[in-house]
Amino acid sequence: MIVDVHTHTPTHRERVPDDERLVYPAWRNDRPVVTTNSWADFDAAQSGADVSIVFNIAVPDPLAMTGLPYDLETCNDRTAAFVAAAPERRIGFMGLDPRWDDLVEQVDRCQALGLVGIKLGPNYQGFDPLSDAAHALYALAAERGLPILFHQGTSPIREAPIRFAHPLTMDEIAIAHPELRVVMAHMGHPWPRETAVVVRKHPHVYADVSSLILRPWMCWEALTMAHEWGATGKLLLGSDFPIATAGETIAGLRRVNEIVEGTRLPRVPEEAIERIVHADALAALGLELPAAAR
Ligand SMILES: [Zn+2]
């Protein structure tokens, strides 16, 4: 089974008219990225995965911080509705902010909606991932068995502090919350070395490979680093839809060694690549296969 652990909830239920589509030409070198997608667009893009984990980030101004035009108040309800429409192939995570006064009520509400994990982007949200409020949320997540997927590494958004997404902060979080299941997005690019050493030492900390295929050298370096540190078994498949699709990501991983062909640089073993493509992400995160898919 192929599980994509990192996709963003499509912004529209129905097809978006061409003149209303938001397009970001600079996000990829090879093609523009359309961020206004319908449910059908999502399914077409994700046909290469059996199950996709979907979410949005709880930021007050999503368009400015993520390029996706959704609204903070309804983002979790929209993810839940999207999942409910095809529960055999979608799993929803909730977007939260540890500074909310009604945080526990929001977690209760999102769990009642069927959301089974949490997505955080401390850099986009502007909170310190090592603050007391953040630790309180991690403790609650660990207690309730809610895995957290953290944006990790850099981002082009000027106002998003990079240090709030540095992979070494995850080491401290995992030391304080050893039972918490964590996914470090993008292998913390451009710090895959730091990510590899964090995931190898913490049994419940994993990393996803989303967006790495867009930078061939970074992708090769990241997977080579993980292989040398014995950490490829802690890597999960992720596409970061709408940035890339599941199928493109799998094809890109399988081409990872192209860049070193004709050199004496080490190759990422094929078994390691297939292990990532077929990683049992649901077991890793303590999640169940959606009942509808069983
Ligand atoms: Zn993402």
PDB file of C-alpha atoms and ligand atoms in Angstrom:
ATOM      1  CA  MET A   1       0.000   0.000   0.000  1.00  0.00           C
ATOM      2  CA  ILE A   2       1.186   3.511  -0.808  1.00  0.00           C
ATOM      3  CA  VAL A   3       0.474   6.253   1.731  1.00  0.00           C
ATOM      4  CA  ASP A   4       1.175   9.918   1.008  1.00  0.00           C
ATOM      5  CA  VAL A   5       1.511  11.593   4.417  1.00  0.00           C
ATOM      6  CA  HIS A   6       1.689  15.191   3.230  1.00  0.00           C
ATOM      7  CA  THR A   7      -1.015  16.833   1.104  1.00  0.00           C
ATOM      8  CA  HIS A   8      -2.912  20.092   1.471  1.00  0.00           C
ATOM      9  CA  THR A   9      -6.700  20.042   1.431  1.00  0.00           C
ATOM     10  CA  PRO A  10      -7.986  21.304  -1.928  1.00  0.00           C
ATOM     11  CA  THR A  11      -9.372  24.818  -1.632  1.00  0.00           C
ATOM     12  CA  HIS A  12     -12.579  24.249  -3.640  1.00  0.00           C
ATOM     13  CA  ARG A  13     -15.191  21.539  -3.815  1.00  0.00           C
ATOM     14  CA  GLU A  14     -16.081  22.189  -7.469  1.00  0.00           C
ATOM     15  CA  ARG A  15     -13.882  22.924 -10.462  1.00  0.00           C
ATOM     16  CA  VAL A  16     -12.291  26.374 -10.239  1.00  0.00           C
ATOM     17  CA  PRO A  17     -12.840  28.535 -13.355  1.00  0.00           C
ATOM     18  CA  ASP A  18      -9.572  29.251 -15.157  1.00  0.00           C
ATOM     19  CA  ASP A  19      -9.787  32.987 -14.533  1.00  0.00           C
ATOM     20  CA  GLU A  20     -10.104  32.404 -10.765  1.00  0.00           C
ATOM     21  CA  ARG A  21      -7.168  30.039 -10.482  1.00  0.00           C
ATOM     22  CA  LEU A  22      -4.170  31.165  -8.469  1.00  0.00           C
ATOM     23  CA  VAL A  23      -0.903  30.240 -10.128  1.00  0.00           C
ATOM     24  CA  TYR A  24       2.584  30.447  -8.615  1.00  0.00           C
ATOM     25  CA  PRO A  25       5.200  30.311 -11.405  1.00  0.00           C
ATOM     26  CA  ALA A  26       8.200  30.618  -9.054  1.00  0.00           C
ATOM     27  CA  TRP A  27       7.498  27.638  -6.785  1.00  0.00           C
ATOM     28  CA  ARG A  28       8.912  25.087  -9.194  1.00  0.00           C
ATOM     29  CA  ASN A  29      11.458  25.380 -11.990  1.00  0.00           C
ATOM     30  CA  ASP A  30       9.621  23.178 -14.458  1.00  0.00           C
ATOM     31  CA  ARG A  31       5.958  24.170 -14.262  1.00  0.00           C
ATOM     32  CA  PRO A  32       3.678  26.662 -12.524  1.00  0.00           C
ATOM     33  CA  VAL A  33       1.857  25.494  -9.383  1.00  0.00           C
ATOM     34  CA  VAL A  34      -1.914  25.989  -9.258  1.00  0.00           C
ATOM     35  CA  THR A  35      -3.022  26.363  -5.632  1.00  0.00           C
ATOM     36  CA  THR A  36      -6.780  26.588  -6.237  1.00  0.00           C
ATOM     37  CA  ASN A  37      -7.783  22.979  -6.762  1.00  0.00           C
ATOM     38  CA  SER A  38     -11.052  21.092  -6.684  1.00  0.00           C
ATOM     39  CA  TRP A  39     -11.714  17.759  -4.990  1.00  0.00           C
ATOM     40  CA  ALA A  40     -11.516  16.106  -8.434  1.00  0.00           C
ATOM     41  CA  ASP A  41      -8.168  17.797  -9.153  1.00  0.00           C
ATOM     42  CA  PHE A  42      -6.862  16.354  -5.893  1.00  0.00           C
ATOM     43  CA  ASP A  43      -7.983  12.829  -6.756  1.00  0.00           C
ATOM     44  CA  ALA A  44      -6.418  13.040 -10.212  1.00  0.00           C
ATOM     45  CA  ALA A  45      -3.141  14.293  -8.716  1.00  0.00           C
ATOM     46  CA  GLN A  46      -3.160  11.634  -5.999  1.00  0.00           C
ATOM     47  CA  SER A  47      -4.068   8.621  -8.119  1.00  0.00           C
ATOM     48  CA  GLY A  48      -0.563   7.280  -7.456  1.00  0.00           C
ATOM     49  CA  ALA A  49      -1.296   6.831  -3.721  1.00  0.00           C
ATOM     50  CA  ASP A  50      -3.793   4.486  -2.062  1.00  0.00           C
ATOM     51  CA  VAL A  51      -4.298   6.791   0.936  1.00  0.00           C
ATOM     52  CA  SER A  52      -3.432  10.481   1.394  1.00  0.00           C
ATOM     53  CA  ILE A  53      -3.179  12.430   4.642  1.00  0.00           C
ATOM     54  CA  VAL A  54      -4.703  15.902   4.135  1.00  0.00           C
ATOM     55  CA  PHE A  55      -4.606  19.071   6.211  1.00  0.00           C
ATOM     56  CA  ASN A  56      -4.200  22.805   6.252  1.00  0.00           C
ATOM     57  CA  ILE A  57      -2.202  25.042   8.561  1.00  0.00           C
ATOM     58  CA  ALA A  58      -4.003  27.250  11.105  1.00  0.00           C
ATOM     59  CA  VAL A  59      -2.627  30.627  10.016  1.00  0.00           C
ATOM     60  CA  PRO A  60      -4.689  33.821  10.159  1.00  0.00           C
ATOM     61  CA  ASP A  61      -3.754  34.818   6.606  1.00  0.00           C
ATOM     62  CA  PRO A  62      -3.372  31.560   4.667  1.00  0.00           C
ATOM     63  CA  LEU A  63      -3.008  33.193   1.250  1.00  0.00           C
ATOM     64  CA  ALA A  64      -0.038  35.291   2.376  1.00  0.00           C
ATOM     65  CA  MET A  65       1.675  32.534   4.362  1.00  0.00           C
ATOM     66  CA  THR A  66       0.890  29.422   2.320  1.00  0.00           C
ATOM     67  CA  GLY A  67      -0.298  30.621  -1.091  1.00  0.00           C
ATOM     68  CA  LEU A  68      -3.589  28.768  -0.553  1.00  0.00           C
ATOM     69  CA  PRO A  69      -6.800  30.815  -0.314  1.00  0.00           C
ATOM     70  CA  TYR A  70      -8.657  29.115   2.553  1.00  0.00           C
ATOM     71  CA  ASP A  71     -10.078  30.574   5.689  1.00  0.00           C
ATOM     72  CA  LEU A  72      -8.802  29.890   9.204  1.00  0.00           C
ATOM     73  CA  GLU A  73     -12.250  29.550  10.809  1.00  0.00           C
ATOM     74  CA  THR A  74     -13.420  26.811   8.466  1.00  0.00           C
ATOM     75  CA  CYS A  75     -10.206  25.052   7.442  1.00  0.00           C
ATOM     76  CA  ASN A  76     -10.651  22.020   9.716  1.00  0.00           C
ATOM     77  CA  ASP A  77     -14.320  21.608   8.789  1.00  0.00           C
ATOM     78  CA  ARG A  78     -13.334  21.690   5.124  1.00  0.00           C
ATOM     79  CA  THR A  79     -10.686  19.022   5.637  1.00  0.00           C
ATOM     80  CA  ALA A  80     -13.209  16.881   7.547  1.00  0.00           C
ATOM     81  CA  ALA A  81     -15.841  17.252   4.810  1.00  0.00           C
ATOM     82  CA  PHE A  82     -13.289  16.352   2.154  1.00  0.00           C
ATOM     83  CA  VAL A  83     -12.231  13.228   4.073  1.00  0.00           C
ATOM     84  CA  ALA A  84     -15.828  12.208   4.757  1.00  0.00           C
ATOM     85  CA  ALA A  85     -16.543  12.237   1.010  1.00  0.00           C
ATOM     86  CA  ALA A  86     -13.956   9.482   0.346  1.00  0.00           C
ATOM     87  CA  PRO A  87     -12.872   7.998   3.675  1.00  0.00           C
ATOM     88  CA  GLU A  88     -11.379   4.932   1.983  1.00  0.00           C
ATOM     89  CA  ARG A  89      -8.551   7.007   0.518  1.00  0.00           C
ATOM     90  CA  ARG A  90      -8.215  10.112   2.717  1.00  0.00           C
ATOM     91  CA  ILE A  91      -7.178  10.713   6.335  1.00  0.00           C
ATOM     92  CA  GLY A  92      -7.521  14.198   7.844  1.00  0.00           C
ATOM     93  CA  PHE A  93      -5.273  16.071  10.258  1.00  0.00           C
ATOM     94  CA  MET A  94      -6.299  19.245  12.112  1.00  0.00           C
ATOM     95  CA  GLY A  95      -4.603  22.638  11.993  1.00  0.00           C
ATOM     96  CA  LEU A  96      -4.181  24.129  15.487  1.00  0.00           C
ATOM     97  CA  ASP A  97      -2.410  26.995  17.197  1.00  0.00           C
ATOM     98  CA  PRO A  98      -1.016  26.241  20.671  1.00  0.00           C
ATOM     99  CA  ARG A  99      -1.825  29.828  21.736  1.00  0.00           C
ATOM    100  CA  TRP A 100      -5.581  29.475  21.301  1.00  0.00           C
ATOM    101  CA  ASP A 101      -7.547  30.012  24.531  1.00  0.00           C
ATOM    102  CA  ASP A 102      -9.956  27.262  23.534  1.00  0.00           C
ATOM    103  CA  LEU A 103      -7.296  24.853  22.303  1.00  0.00           C
ATOM    104  CA  VAL A 104      -8.609  21.779  24.149  1.00  0.00           C
ATOM    105  CA  GLU A 105     -12.179  22.421  22.936  1.00  0.00           C
ATOM    106  CA  GLN A 106     -10.859  22.766  19.381  1.00  0.00           C
ATOM    107  CA  VAL A 107      -9.013  19.456  19.656  1.00  0.00           C
ATOM    108  CA  ASP A 108     -12.214  17.821  21.002  1.00  0.00           C
ATOM    109  CA  ARG A 109     -14.206  19.324  18.153  1.00  0.00           C
ATOM    110  CA  CYS A 110     -11.725  18.239  15.463  1.00  0.00           C
ATOM    111  CA  GLN A 111     -11.524  14.709  16.866  1.00  0.00           C
ATOM    112  CA  ALA A 112     -15.320  14.554  16.778  1.00  0.00           C
ATOM    113  CA  LEU A 113     -15.098  15.591  13.108  1.00  0.00           C
ATOM    114  CA  GLY A 114     -12.893  12.540  12.515  1.00  0.00           C
ATOM    115  CA  LEU A 115      -9.506  14.258  12.254  1.00  0.00           C
ATOM    116  CA  VAL A 116      -6.815  11.977  13.671  1.00  0.00           C
ATOM    117  CA  GLY A 117      -3.589  13.985  13.685  1.00  0.00           C
ATOM    118  CA  ILE A 118      -2.231  17.525  13.817  1.00  0.00           C
ATOM    119  CA  LYS A 119      -0.406  19.713  11.317  1.00  0.00           C
ATOM    120  CA  LEU A 120       1.779  22.532  12.647  1.00  0.00           C
ATOM    121  CA  GLY A 121       3.939  25.093  10.840  1.00  0.00           C
ATOM    122  CA  PRO A 122       5.549  27.037  13.711  1.00  0.00           C
ATOM    123  CA  ASN A 123       7.454  29.260  11.285  1.00  0.00           C
ATOM    124  CA  TYR A 124       4.299  30.186   9.316  1.00  0.00           C
ATOM    125  CA  GLN A 125       2.248  30.506  12.484  1.00  0.00           C
ATOM    126  CA  GLY A 126       4.889  32.529  14.321  1.00  0.00           C
ATOM    127  CA  PHE A 127       5.074  30.483  17.514  1.00  0.00           C
ATOM    128  CA  ASP A 128       8.161  29.150  19.217  1.00  0.00           C
ATOM    129  CA  PRO A 129       8.019  25.330  18.941  1.00  0.00           C
ATOM    130  CA  LEU A 130       9.831  25.059  22.287  1.00  0.00           C
ATOM    131  CA  SER A 131       7.478  27.438  24.169  1.00  0.00           C
ATOM    132  CA  ASP A 132       5.426  26.275  27.169  1.00  0.00           C
ATOM    133  CA  ALA A 133       2.207  26.537  25.168  1.00  0.00           C
ATOM    134  CA  ALA A 134       3.648  24.363  22.416  1.00  0.00           C
ATOM    135  CA  HIS A 135       4.852  21.752  24.930  1.00  0.00           C
ATOM    136  CA  ALA A 136       1.359  21.651  26.456  1.00  0.00           C
ATOM    137  CA  LEU A 137      -0.045  20.838  23.010  1.00  0.00           C
ATOM    138  CA  TYR A 138       2.558  18.096  22.445  1.00  0.00           C
ATOM    139  CA  ALA A 139       1.647  16.537  25.810  1.00  0.00           C
ATOM    140  CA  LEU A 140      -2.044  16.572  24.873  1.00  0.00           C
ATOM    141  CA  ALA A 141      -1.294  15.081  21.440  1.00  0.00           C
ATOM    142  CA  ALA A 142       0.819  12.298  22.977  1.00  0.00           C
ATOM    143  CA  GLU A 143      -1.894  11.525  25.537  1.00  0.00           C
ATOM    144  CA  ARG A 144      -4.570  11.270  22.831  1.00  0.00           C
ATOM    145  CA  GLY A 145      -2.438   9.417  20.290  1.00  0.00           C
ATOM    146  CA  LEU A 146      -2.525  12.263  17.746  1.00  0.00           C
ATOM    147  CA  PRO A 147       0.598  12.312  15.553  1.00  0.00           C
ATOM    148  CA  ILE A 148       1.975  15.742  14.608  1.00  0.00           C
ATOM    149  CA  LEU A 149       3.370  16.607  11.191  1.00  0.00           C
ATOM    150  CA  PHE A 150       5.619  19.669  11.467  1.00  0.00           C
ATOM    151  CA  HIS A 151       6.709  21.851   8.590  1.00  0.00           C
ATOM    152  CA  GLN A 152      10.491  21.681   8.781  1.00  0.00           C
ATOM    153  CA  GLY A 153      13.277  23.580   7.130  1.00  0.00           C
ATOM    154  CA  THR A 154      13.222  26.660   5.037  1.00  0.00           C
ATOM    155  CA  SER A 155      10.401  28.464   3.250  1.00  0.00           C
ATOM    156  CA  PRO A 156      10.330  31.383   0.816  1.00  0.00           C
ATOM    157  CA  ILE A 157       7.901  33.362   3.002  1.00  0.00           C
ATOM    158  CA  ARG A 158       9.799  36.385   4.254  1.00  0.00           C
ATOM    159  CA  GLU A 159       7.923  36.742   7.558  1.00  0.00           C
ATOM    160  CA  ALA A 160       8.298  33.065   8.529  1.00  0.00           C
ATOM    161  CA  PRO A 161      11.262  32.694  10.950  1.00  0.00           C
ATOM    162  CA  ILE A 162      13.430  29.806   9.753  1.00  0.00           C
ATOM    163  CA  ARG A 163      14.678  28.990  13.261  1.00  0.00           C
ATOM    164  CA  PHE A 164      11.151  27.974  14.297  1.00  0.00           C
ATOM    165  CA  ALA A 165      11.376  25.171  11.724  1.00  0.00           C
ATOM    166  CA  HIS A 166      14.939  23.994  12.287  1.00  0.00           C
ATOM    167  CA  PRO A 167      15.135  20.188  12.621  1.00  0.00           C
ATOM    168  CA  LEU A 168      17.203  20.263  15.796  1.00  0.00           C
ATOM    169  CA  THR A 169      14.213  21.655  17.714  1.00  0.00           C
ATOM    170  CA  MET A 170      12.528  18.283  17.036  1.00  0.00           C
ATOM    171  CA  ASP A 171      15.233  16.515  19.024  1.00  0.00           C
ATOM    172  CA  GLU A 172      14.308  18.499  22.132  1.00  0.00           C
ATOM    173  CA  ILE A 173      10.593  17.928  21.557  1.00  0.00           C
ATOM    174  CA  ALA A 174      11.134  14.180  21.199  1.00  0.00           C
ATOM    175  CA  ILE A 175      13.280  14.033  24.350  1.00  0.00           C
ATOM    176  CA  ALA A 176      10.498  15.764  26.309  1.00  0.00           C
ATOM    177  CA  HIS A 177       7.669  13.719  24.705  1.00  0.00           C
ATOM    178  CA  PRO A 178       9.065  10.275  23.880  1.00  0.00           C
ATOM    179  CA  GLU A 179       5.648   8.793  23.086  1.00  0.00           C
ATOM    180  CA  LEU A 180       4.624  11.553  20.661  1.00  0.00           C
ATOM    181  CA  ARG A 181       4.574  10.436  17.009  1.00  0.00           C
ATOM    182  CA  VAL A 182       6.188  13.075  14.814  1.00  0.00           C
ATOM    183  CA  VAL A 183       6.736  13.608  11.087  1.00  0.00           C
ATOM    184  CA  MET A 184       9.406  16.110  10.092  1.00  0.00           C
ATOM    185  CA  ALA A 185       8.312  17.430   6.699  1.00  0.00           C
ATOM    186  CA  HIS A 186      10.649  17.779   3.712  1.00  0.00           C
ATOM    187  CA  MET A 187      13.431  16.024   5.659  1.00  0.00           C
ATOM    188  CA  GLY A 188      13.993  19.519   7.072  1.00  0.00           C
ATOM    189  CA  HIS A 189      15.461  20.741   3.769  1.00  0.00           C
ATOM    190  CA  PRO A 190      18.156  22.044   3.467  1.00  0.00           C
ATOM    191  CA  TRP A 191      19.107  20.180   6.645  1.00  0.00           C
ATOM    192  CA  PRO A 192      18.613  16.506   5.782  1.00  0.00           C
ATOM    193  CA  ARG A 193      21.751  15.634   7.773  1.00  0.00           C
ATOM    194  CA  GLU A 194      20.270  17.136  10.953  1.00  0.00           C
ATOM    195  CA  THR A 195      16.964  15.406  10.192  1.00  0.00           C
ATOM    196  CA  ALA A 196      18.628  12.015   9.641  1.00  0.00           C
ATOM    197  CA  VAL A 197      20.387  12.153  13.009  1.00  0.00           C
ATOM    198  CA  VAL A 198      17.189  13.178  14.792  1.00  0.00           C
ATOM    199  CA  VAL A 199      14.980  10.457  13.281  1.00  0.00           C
ATOM    200  CA  ARG A 200      17.577   7.718  13.863  1.00  0.00           C
ATOM    201  CA  LYS A 201      17.698   8.334  17.620  1.00  0.00           C
ATOM    202  CA  HIS A 202      13.990   8.717  18.362  1.00  0.00           C
ATOM    203  CA  PRO A 203      11.807   5.642  17.760  1.00  0.00           C
ATOM    204  CA  HIS A 204       8.656   7.690  17.137  1.00  0.00           C
ATOM    205  CA  VAL A 205      10.116  10.468  14.999  1.00  0.00           C
ATOM    206  CA  TYR A 206       9.895  10.100  11.212  1.00  0.00           C
ATOM    207  CA  ALA A 207      10.514  12.384   8.250  1.00  0.00           C
ATOM    208  CA  ASP A 208       8.701  12.788   4.952  1.00  0.00           C
ATOM    209  CA  VAL A 209      10.452  13.273   1.616  1.00  0.00           C
ATOM    210  CA  SER A 210       7.961  15.804   0.227  1.00  0.00           C
ATOM    211  CA  SER A 211       9.282  18.431  -2.204  1.00  0.00           C
ATOM    212  CA  LEU A 212      12.810  16.989  -2.235  1.00  0.00           C
ATOM    213  CA  ILE A 213      12.393  15.784  -5.835  1.00  0.00           C
ATOM    214  CA  LEU A 214      12.173  19.387  -7.006  1.00  0.00           C
ATOM    215  CA  ARG A 215      15.881  19.795  -6.192  1.00  0.00           C
ATOM    216  CA  PRO A 216      17.824  16.841  -7.602  1.00  0.00           C
ATOM    217  CA  TRP A 217      21.041  17.489  -5.674  1.00  0.00           C
ATOM    218  CA  MET A 218      19.202  18.014  -2.372  1.00  0.00           C
ATOM    219  CA  CYS A 219      17.159  14.863  -2.974  1.00  0.00           C
ATOM    220  CA  TRP A 220      20.224  12.726  -3.670  1.00  0.00           C
ATOM    221  CA  GLU A 221      22.069  14.234  -0.711  1.00  0.00           C
ATOM    222  CA  ALA A 222      19.095  13.720   1.607  1.00  0.00           C
ATOM    223  CA  LEU A 223      18.580  10.058   0.707  1.00  0.00           C
ATOM    224  CA  THR A 224      22.324   9.330   0.726  1.00  0.00           C
ATOM    225  CA  MET A 225      22.601  10.943   4.140  1.00  0.00           C
ATOM    226  CA  ALA A 226      19.672   8.917   5.463  1.00  0.00           C
ATOM    227  CA  HIS A 227      21.126   5.701   4.006  1.00  0.00           C
ATOM    228  CA  GLU A 228      24.576   6.274   5.503  1.00  0.00           C
ATOM    229  CA  TRP A 229      23.029   6.964   8.915  1.00  0.00           C
ATOM    230  CA  GLY A 230      20.797   3.907   8.699  1.00  0.00           C
ATOM    231  CA  ALA A 231      17.660   6.029   8.705  1.00  0.00           C
ATOM    232  CA  THR A 232      15.874   5.257   5.425  1.00  0.00           C
ATOM    233  CA  GLY A 233      13.460   3.057   7.384  1.00  0.00           C
ATOM    234  CA  LYS A 234      12.258   6.247   9.106  1.00  0.00           C
ATOM    235  CA  LEU A 235      11.357   8.034   5.856  1.00  0.00           C
ATOM    236  CA  LEU A 236       7.750   8.326   4.691  1.00  0.00           C
ATOM    237  CA  LEU A 237       6.346   9.207   1.290  1.00  0.00           C
ATOM    238  CA  GLY A 238       4.930  12.720   0.880  1.00  0.00           C
ATOM    239  CA  SER A 239       4.091  14.856  -2.164  1.00  0.00           C
ATOM    240  CA  ASP A 240       3.150  18.249  -0.657  1.00  0.00           C
ATOM    241  CA  PHE A 241       0.218  18.455  -3.117  1.00  0.00           C
ATOM    242  CA  PRO A 242      -0.423  20.922  -4.789  1.00  0.00           C
ATOM    243  CA  ILE A 243       3.325  21.485  -5.093  1.00  0.00           C
ATOM    244  CA  ALA A 244       3.754  17.990  -6.574  1.00  0.00           C
ATOM    245  CA  THR A 245       1.655  14.861  -7.075  1.00  0.00           C
ATOM    246  CA  ALA A 246       2.110  11.427  -5.508  1.00  0.00           C
ATOM    247  CA  GLY A 247       2.990   9.842  -8.862  1.00  0.00           C
ATOM    248  CA  GLU A 248       5.550  12.521  -9.691  1.00  0.00           C
ATOM    249  CA  THR A 249       7.127  12.120  -6.292  1.00  0.00           C
ATOM    250  CA  ILE A 250       7.477   8.352  -6.653  1.00  0.00           C
ATOM    251  CA  ALA A 251       8.933   8.734 -10.165  1.00  0.00           C
ATOM    252  CA  GLY A 252      11.320  11.435  -8.908  1.00  0.00           C
ATOM    253  CA  LEU A 253      12.570   9.235  -6.059  1.00  0.00           C
ATOM    254  CA  ARG A 254      13.216   6.392  -8.492  1.00  0.00           C
ATOM    255  CA  ARG A 255      15.332   8.780 -10.596  1.00  0.00           C
ATOM    256  CA  VAL A 256      17.372  10.008  -7.634  1.00  0.00           C
ATOM    257  CA  ASN A 257      20.626   8.436  -8.826  1.00  0.00           C
ATOM    258  CA  GLU A 258      20.514  10.021 -12.310  1.00  0.00           C
ATOM    259  CA  ILE A 259      22.482  12.992 -11.044  1.00  0.00           C
ATOM    260  CA  VAL A 260      25.479  10.854 -10.026  1.00  0.00           C
ATOM    261  CA  GLU A 261      25.534   8.536 -13.030  1.00  0.00           C
ATOM    262  CA  GLY A 262      29.045   8.322 -14.499  1.00  0.00           C
ATOM    263  CA  THR A 263      30.646   9.336 -11.185  1.00  0.00           C
ATOM    264  CA  ARG A 264      32.054   7.384  -8.231  1.00  0.00           C
ATOM    265  CA  LEU A 265      29.598   9.007  -5.837  1.00  0.00           C
ATOM    266  CA  PRO A 266      27.464   6.489  -3.927  1.00  0.00           C
ATOM    267  CA  ARG A 267      24.070   5.462  -5.285  1.00  0.00           C
ATOM    268  CA  VAL A 268      20.979   5.277  -3.143  1.00  0.00           C
ATOM    269  CA  PRO A 269      20.099   1.558  -3.157  1.00  0.00           C
ATOM    270  CA  GLU A 270      16.920   0.688  -5.036  1.00  0.00           C
ATOM    271  CA  GLU A 271      15.611  -1.245  -1.985  1.00  0.00           C
ATOM    272  CA  ALA A 272      15.905   1.914   0.102  1.00  0.00           C
ATOM    273  CA  ILE A 273      13.880   3.886  -2.436  1.00  0.00           C
ATOM    274  CA  GLU A 274      11.154   1.233  -2.633  1.00  0.00           C
ATOM    275  CA  ARG A 275      11.089   1.046   1.149  1.00  0.00           C
ATOM    276  CA  ILE A 276      10.211   4.757   1.239  1.00  0.00           C
ATOM    277  CA  VAL A 277       7.593   4.446  -1.515  1.00  0.00           C
ATOM    278  CA  HIS A 278       5.904   1.559   0.307  1.00  0.00           C
ATOM    279  CA  ALA A 279       6.568   2.731   3.888  1.00  0.00           C
ATOM    280  CA  ASP A 280       3.869   1.657   6.347  1.00  0.00           C
ATOM    281  CA  ALA A 281       3.150   5.202   7.447  1.00  0.00           C
ATOM    282  CA  LEU A 282      -0.110   4.361   9.198  1.00  0.00           C
ATOM    283  CA  ALA A 283       1.529   1.843  11.539  1.00  0.00           C
ATOM    284  CA  ALA A 284       4.409   4.267  12.120  1.00  0.00           C
ATOM    285  CA  LEU A 285       2.001   7.004  13.171  1.00  0.00           C
ATOM    286  CA  GLY A 286      -0.282   4.753  15.191  1.00  0.00           C
ATOM    287  CA  LEU A 287      -3.154   5.325  12.748  1.00  0.00           C
ATOM    288  CA  GLU A 288      -5.630   2.825  11.408  1.00  0.00           C
ATOM    289  CA  LEU A 289      -6.428   2.146   7.809  1.00  0.00           C
ATOM    290  CA  PRO A 290      -9.733   3.941   7.170  1.00  0.00           C
ATOM    291  CA  ALA A 291     -12.582   1.461   7.882  1.00  0.00           C
ATOM    292  CA  ALA A 292     -13.938   2.086   4.395  1.00  0.00           C
ATOM    293  CA  ALA A 293     -10.650   0.830   2.877  1.00  0.00           C
ATOM    294  CA  ARG A 294     -10.463  -2.433   4.827  1.00  0.00           C
TER     295      ARG A 294
HETATM  296 ZN    ZN B   1       3.157  21.228   2.889  1.00  0.00          ZN
END
